[in-house]
């Protein structure tokens, strides 16, 4: 079957846009093909800095013929109905219609419309220009003389050529003919900008890939990544060093080159006195280079690896020398920042009021920076005050939360007061991604407690579902205080996430609180801190999302949080109860008891409609049960009287497995009751008493969870 090859050749596409652009091209083209009934066998898209390419394999030569029968009016219907039918069906007269008979409705007209399938090459010629003109680039531009016209083509960078061929492997493919704003499709591509800039004529995907390879272009971004990583490791190993891997940087660098060549540069050893994270950030951000370390010590080496986009005639000497000059200049800046941040501020005498307010020691550089942040009145949010005011709130809350997290209150408060102190430093001003980490380094240098220093860095964590959760109690207390202050504050000013919009990352903050509590076993009475039912509900929703992502059933969370369930503000207990309930429902006792509960609940729901809500409240009459003489009814009453207090006591003791075991004792009696006992007995007294017994069963399960919210 024929294949489609499409290439859109342009000036350099930003690396961050390439992966998504390739996916968008594949989806837009293949979706349009499928809409026209052109089903394919496989499709794969590619991106290099100067091209997007798409290969769609196994397309039919033409779409399927369509035969449609359109029902019309009855024979003898008014002329207006007849004319409307002819017009809608594309018929010129009733002679072209078919008459069908129906014993009940009589004779009526049918129009049989047959449409031949569209030639695939013609469909492609319509689809591709439409995709190009409406392509969803995050940013795009116009160029040339046509750019003055508002309707001219927009593309991420000037689009130079379009390659589009269609045909079977055994034949010479055809060029799919179309043009987009004067750019005419063809069968020509271009190789590497420097090594092979000339035109290359191609036929289909296989020779396209091979031709590009000869012209020093590696089409597949994943293969470029593999080449860079393998060569980087080899070069490092040859020098007795180890590559510091960086997936994000690797992805970016692979989007900057079409023919990757890895080279090694160096810088002076004196720069190694700068914190390793700063060296890495400097070299990564400014030069897109990898750093190396000594495997024997784990310390950074004064070497870096760059990825060139060509094979240099001098072996890369000039390229590495040029990059080395820039790296040294950037590291000189970083060394200056590092030195400056450790010295006293020039306006130290103006900071005493802020220091007194926050309880800071102005003999220490980091305390000075925090006092400076407060004095400047840097706004956190217009409705939530300054950073200094926020730090005061976080410090007070961290002290309050410290016993809950098992932390020393003094250390937690001290760490919170310095948690934002590195924000006005020179280093964080240059490299915002180092906030927290630089605070820790400066705190260690001025002799802060190790746990407090670590908390300055770790209070931002976890930053996402895969990020590490801090475990040091001081870090946990400060991290909880920071996130809870954010959530409570934004809820207070009614700035809540809506739909997909969450500009203040409040969902991430709530998930961070949940993970800090659950993964560290912290018993946090959340309702005492948030004091807002809507915010508590928001935490429950985030918890459901987290548990669902971990494979738990969200309906079990609803059941544990259901009406009558206790401890709904203790996130740790909720997760433990959900886990215990999940295990219980996987057993035969659990499945059977749930079925019995559902049956009892359905009967009660129906009968309460007749007798009124609460008609069957209270305990069943044991004497009436004894007089009825049914063993199964008596057995259920006894089982409930024994199991209910056991389950309640187990829940109170936070023994959820024990609570489930207590409920499991009811299961045989429930099964036997429904097998042998008629609930809606003709005797009104017996009926009411048995419905009370079922109501007791429903109430007994509430000790553990609201079974009514469990699916199945």
PDB file of N, CA and C in Angstrom, residues 608-647:
ATOM      1  N   UNK A 608     -38.925   3.259  53.157  1.00  0.00           N
ATOM      2  CA  UNK A 608     -38.954   4.580  53.787  1.00  0.00           C
ATOM      3  C   UNK A 608     -39.760   5.575  52.969  1.00  0.00           C
ATOM      4  N   UNK A 609     -39.877   5.329  51.665  1.00  0.00           N
ATOM      5  CA  UNK A 609     -40.743   6.175  50.850  1.00  0.00           C
ATOM      6  C   UNK A 609     -42.205   6.023  51.269  1.00  0.00           C
ATOM      7  N   UNK A 610     -42.536   4.822  51.734  1.00  0.00           N
ATOM      8  CA  UNK A 610     -43.918   4.564  52.156  1.00  0.00           C
ATOM      9  C   UNK A 610     -44.154   5.051  53.591  1.00  0.00           C
ATOM     10  N   UNK A 611     -43.210   4.727  54.471  1.00  0.00           N
ATOM     11  CA  UNK A 611     -43.428   4.978  55.896  1.00  0.00           C
ATOM     12  C   UNK A 611     -42.795   6.282  56.392  1.00  0.00           C
ATOM     13  N   UNK A 612     -41.937   6.889  55.579  1.00  0.00           N
ATOM     14  CA  UNK A 612     -41.300   8.143  55.971  1.00  0.00           C
ATOM     15  C   UNK A 612     -39.873   7.938  56.443  1.00  0.00           C
ATOM     16  N   UNK A 613     -39.053   9.002  56.239  1.00  0.00           N
ATOM     17  CA  UNK A 613     -37.650   8.976  56.658  1.00  0.00           C
ATOM     18  C   UNK A 613     -37.551   8.773  58.169  1.00  0.00           C
ATOM     19  N   UNK A 614     -36.686   7.857  58.584  1.00  0.00           N
ATOM     20  CA  UNK A 614     -36.486   7.605  60.009  1.00  0.00           C
ATOM     21  C   UNK A 614     -37.527   6.719  60.644  1.00  0.00           C
ATOM     22  N   UNK A 615     -38.410   6.139  59.828  1.00  0.00           N
ATOM     23  CA  UNK A 615     -39.489   5.302  60.373  1.00  0.00           C
ATOM     24  C   UNK A 615     -38.951   4.047  61.049  1.00  0.00           C
ATOM     25  N   UNK A 616     -37.743   3.635  60.659  1.00  0.00           N
ATOM     26  CA  UNK A 616     -37.216   2.368  61.190  1.00  0.00           C
ATOM     27  C   UNK A 616     -35.969   2.596  62.058  1.00  0.00           C
ATOM     28  N   UNK A 617     -35.890   3.778  62.657  1.00  0.00           N
ATOM     29  CA  UNK A 617     -34.786   4.072  63.565  1.00  0.00           C
ATOM     30  C   UNK A 617     -34.975   3.319  64.875  1.00  0.00           C
ATOM     31  N   UNK A 618     -33.879   3.172  65.592  1.00  0.00           N
ATOM     32  CA  UNK A 618     -33.951   2.472  66.873  1.00  0.00           C
ATOM     33  C   UNK A 618     -33.643   0.999  66.735  1.00  0.00           C
ATOM     34  N   UNK A 619     -33.455   0.351  67.894  1.00  0.00           N
ATOM     35  CA  UNK A 619     -33.086  -1.067  67.898  1.00  0.00           C
ATOM     36  C   UNK A 619     -34.311  -1.946  67.656  1.00  0.00           C
ATOM     37  N   UNK A 620     -34.065  -3.089  67.018  1.00  0.00           N
ATOM     38  CA  UNK A 620     -35.131  -4.063  66.800  1.00  0.00           C
ATOM     39  C   UNK A 620     -35.557  -4.683  68.135  1.00  0.00           C
ATOM     40  N   UNK A 621     -36.813  -5.079  68.222  1.00  0.00           N
ATOM     41  CA  UNK A 621     -37.377  -5.693  69.431  1.00  0.00           C
ATOM     42  C   UNK A 621     -36.929  -7.150  69.484  1.00  0.00           C
ATOM     43  N   UNK A 622     -36.050  -7.472  70.432  1.00  0.00           N
ATOM     44  CA  UNK A 622     -35.520  -8.840  70.516  1.00  0.00           C
ATOM     45  C   UNK A 622     -36.580  -9.849  70.900  1.00  0.00           C
ATOM     46  N   UNK A 623     -37.565  -9.418  71.715  1.00  0.00           N
ATOM     47  CA  UNK A 623     -38.633 -10.326  72.107  1.00  0.00           C
ATOM     48  C   UNK A 623     -39.482 -10.711  70.905  1.00  0.00           C
ATOM     49  N   UNK A 624     -39.731  -9.709  70.054  1.00  0.00           N
ATOM     50  CA  UNK A 624     -40.514  -9.978  68.847  1.00  0.00           C
ATOM     51  C   UNK A 624     -39.767 -10.939  67.928  1.00  0.00           C
ATOM     52  N   UNK A 625     -38.457 -10.795  67.869  1.00  0.00           N
ATOM     53  CA  UNK A 625     -37.636 -11.704  67.060  1.00  0.00           C
ATOM     54  C   UNK A 625     -37.714 -13.118  67.634  1.00  0.00           C
ATOM     55  N   UNK A 626     -37.621 -13.205  68.965  1.00  0.00           N
ATOM     56  CA  UNK A 626     -37.697 -14.525  69.611  1.00  0.00           C
ATOM     57  C   UNK A 626     -39.047 -15.172  69.371  1.00  0.00           C
ATOM     58  N   UNK A 627     -40.136 -14.381  69.445  1.00  0.00           N
ATOM     59  CA  UNK A 627     -41.481 -14.925  69.244  1.00  0.00           C
ATOM     60  C   UNK A 627     -41.669 -15.419  67.819  1.00  0.00           C
ATOM     61  N   UNK A 628     -41.002 -14.765  66.857  1.00  0.00           N
ATOM     62  CA  UNK A 628     -41.149 -15.187  65.455  1.00  0.00           C
ATOM     63  C   UNK A 628     -40.515 -16.554  65.227  1.00  0.00           C
ATOM     64  N   UNK A 629     -39.503 -16.870  66.028  1.00  0.00           N
ATOM     65  CA  UNK A 629     -38.927 -18.208  65.995  1.00  0.00           C
ATOM     66  C   UNK A 629     -38.026 -18.511  64.822  1.00  0.00           C
ATOM     67  N   UNK A 630     -37.560 -17.484  64.103  1.00  0.00           N
ATOM     68  CA  UNK A 630     -36.667 -17.738  62.971  1.00  0.00           C
ATOM     69  C   UNK A 630     -35.214 -17.625  63.431  1.00  0.00           C
ATOM     70  N   UNK A 631     -34.476 -18.740  63.292  1.00  0.00           N
ATOM     71  CA  UNK A 631     -33.087 -18.794  63.760  1.00  0.00           C
ATOM     72  C   UNK A 631     -32.234 -17.743  63.055  1.00  0.00           C
ATOM     73  N   UNK A 632     -32.450 -17.574  61.735  1.00  0.00           N
ATOM     74  CA  UNK A 632     -31.627 -16.669  60.941  1.00  0.00           C
ATOM     75  C   UNK A 632     -31.816 -15.206  61.368  1.00  0.00           C
ATOM     76  N   UNK A 633     -33.057 -14.850  61.716  1.00  0.00           N
ATOM     77  CA  UNK A 633     -33.324 -13.487  62.155  1.00  0.00           C
ATOM     78  C   UNK A 633     -32.630 -13.221  63.495  1.00  0.00           C
ATOM     79  N   UNK A 634     -32.738 -14.193  64.407  1.00  0.00           N
ATOM     80  CA  UNK A 634     -32.103 -14.048  65.710  1.00  0.00           C
ATOM     81  C   UNK A 634     -30.582 -13.997  65.573  1.00  0.00           C
ATOM     82  N   UNK A 635     -30.049 -14.825  64.654  1.00  0.00           N
ATOM     83  CA  UNK A 635     -28.595 -14.860  64.453  1.00  0.00           C
ATOM     84  C   UNK A 635     -28.074 -13.512  63.967  1.00  0.00           C
ATOM     85  N   UNK A 636     -28.820 -12.824  63.082  1.00  0.00           N
ATOM     86  CA  UNK A 636     -28.389 -11.523  62.590  1.00  0.00           C
ATOM     87  C   UNK A 636     -28.414 -10.484  63.715  1.00  0.00           C
ATOM     88  N   UNK A 637     -29.455 -10.539  64.543  1.00  0.00           N
ATOM     89  CA  UNK A 637     -29.551  -9.594  65.657  1.00  0.00           C
ATOM     90  C   UNK A 637     -28.375  -9.777  66.619  1.00  0.00           C
ATOM     91  N   UNK A 638     -28.044 -11.029  66.921  1.00  0.00           N
ATOM     92  CA  UNK A 638     -26.928 -11.311  67.830  1.00  0.00           C
ATOM     93  C   UNK A 638     -25.605 -10.871  67.203  1.00  0.00           C
ATOM     94  N   UNK A 639     -25.434 -11.190  65.900  1.00  0.00           N
ATOM     95  CA  UNK A 639     -24.189 -10.828  65.214  1.00  0.00           C
ATOM     96  C   UNK A 639     -23.987  -9.320  65.201  1.00  0.00           C
ATOM     97  N   UNK A 640     -25.063  -8.574  64.944  1.00  0.00           N
ATOM     98  CA  UNK A 640     -24.966  -7.117  64.923  1.00  0.00           C
ATOM     99  C   UNK A 640     -24.633  -6.562  66.311  1.00  0.00           C
ATOM    100  N   UNK A 641     -25.247  -7.121  67.333  1.00  0.00           N
ATOM    101  CA  UNK A 641     -25.014  -6.627  68.701  1.00  0.00           C
ATOM    102  C   UNK A 641     -23.583  -6.881  69.145  1.00  0.00           C
ATOM    103  N   UNK A 642     -22.961  -7.924  68.605  1.00  0.00           N
ATOM    104  CA  UNK A 642     -21.576  -8.240  68.984  1.00  0.00           C
ATOM    105  C   UNK A 642     -20.555  -7.515  68.102  1.00  0.00           C
ATOM    106  N   UNK A 643     -20.841  -7.451  66.790  1.00  0.00           N
ATOM    107  CA  UNK A 643     -19.852  -6.915  65.848  1.00  0.00           C
ATOM    108  C   UNK A 643     -19.786  -5.391  65.865  1.00  0.00           C
ATOM    109  N   UNK A 644     -20.950  -4.741  66.057  1.00  0.00           N
ATOM    110  CA  UNK A 644     -20.971  -3.273  65.974  1.00  0.00           C
ATOM    111  C   UNK A 644     -20.053  -2.616  66.987  1.00  0.00           C
ATOM    112  N   UNK A 645     -20.137  -2.962  68.276  1.00  0.00           N
ATOM    113  CA  UNK A 645     -19.209  -2.325  69.234  1.00  0.00           C
ATOM    114  C   UNK A 645     -17.750  -2.678  68.967  1.00  0.00           C
ATOM    115  N   UNK A 646     -17.501  -3.889  68.462  1.00  0.00           N
ATOM    116  CA  UNK A 646     -16.121  -4.268  68.126  1.00  0.00           C
ATOM    117  C   UNK A 646     -15.569  -3.363  67.018  1.00  0.00           C
ATOM    118  N   UNK A 647     -16.398  -3.159  65.981  1.00  0.00           N
ATOM    119  CA  UNK A 647     -15.958  -2.330  64.852  1.00  0.00           C
ATOM    120  C   UNK A 647     -15.726  -0.897  65.300  1.00  0.00           C
TER     121      UNK A 647
END
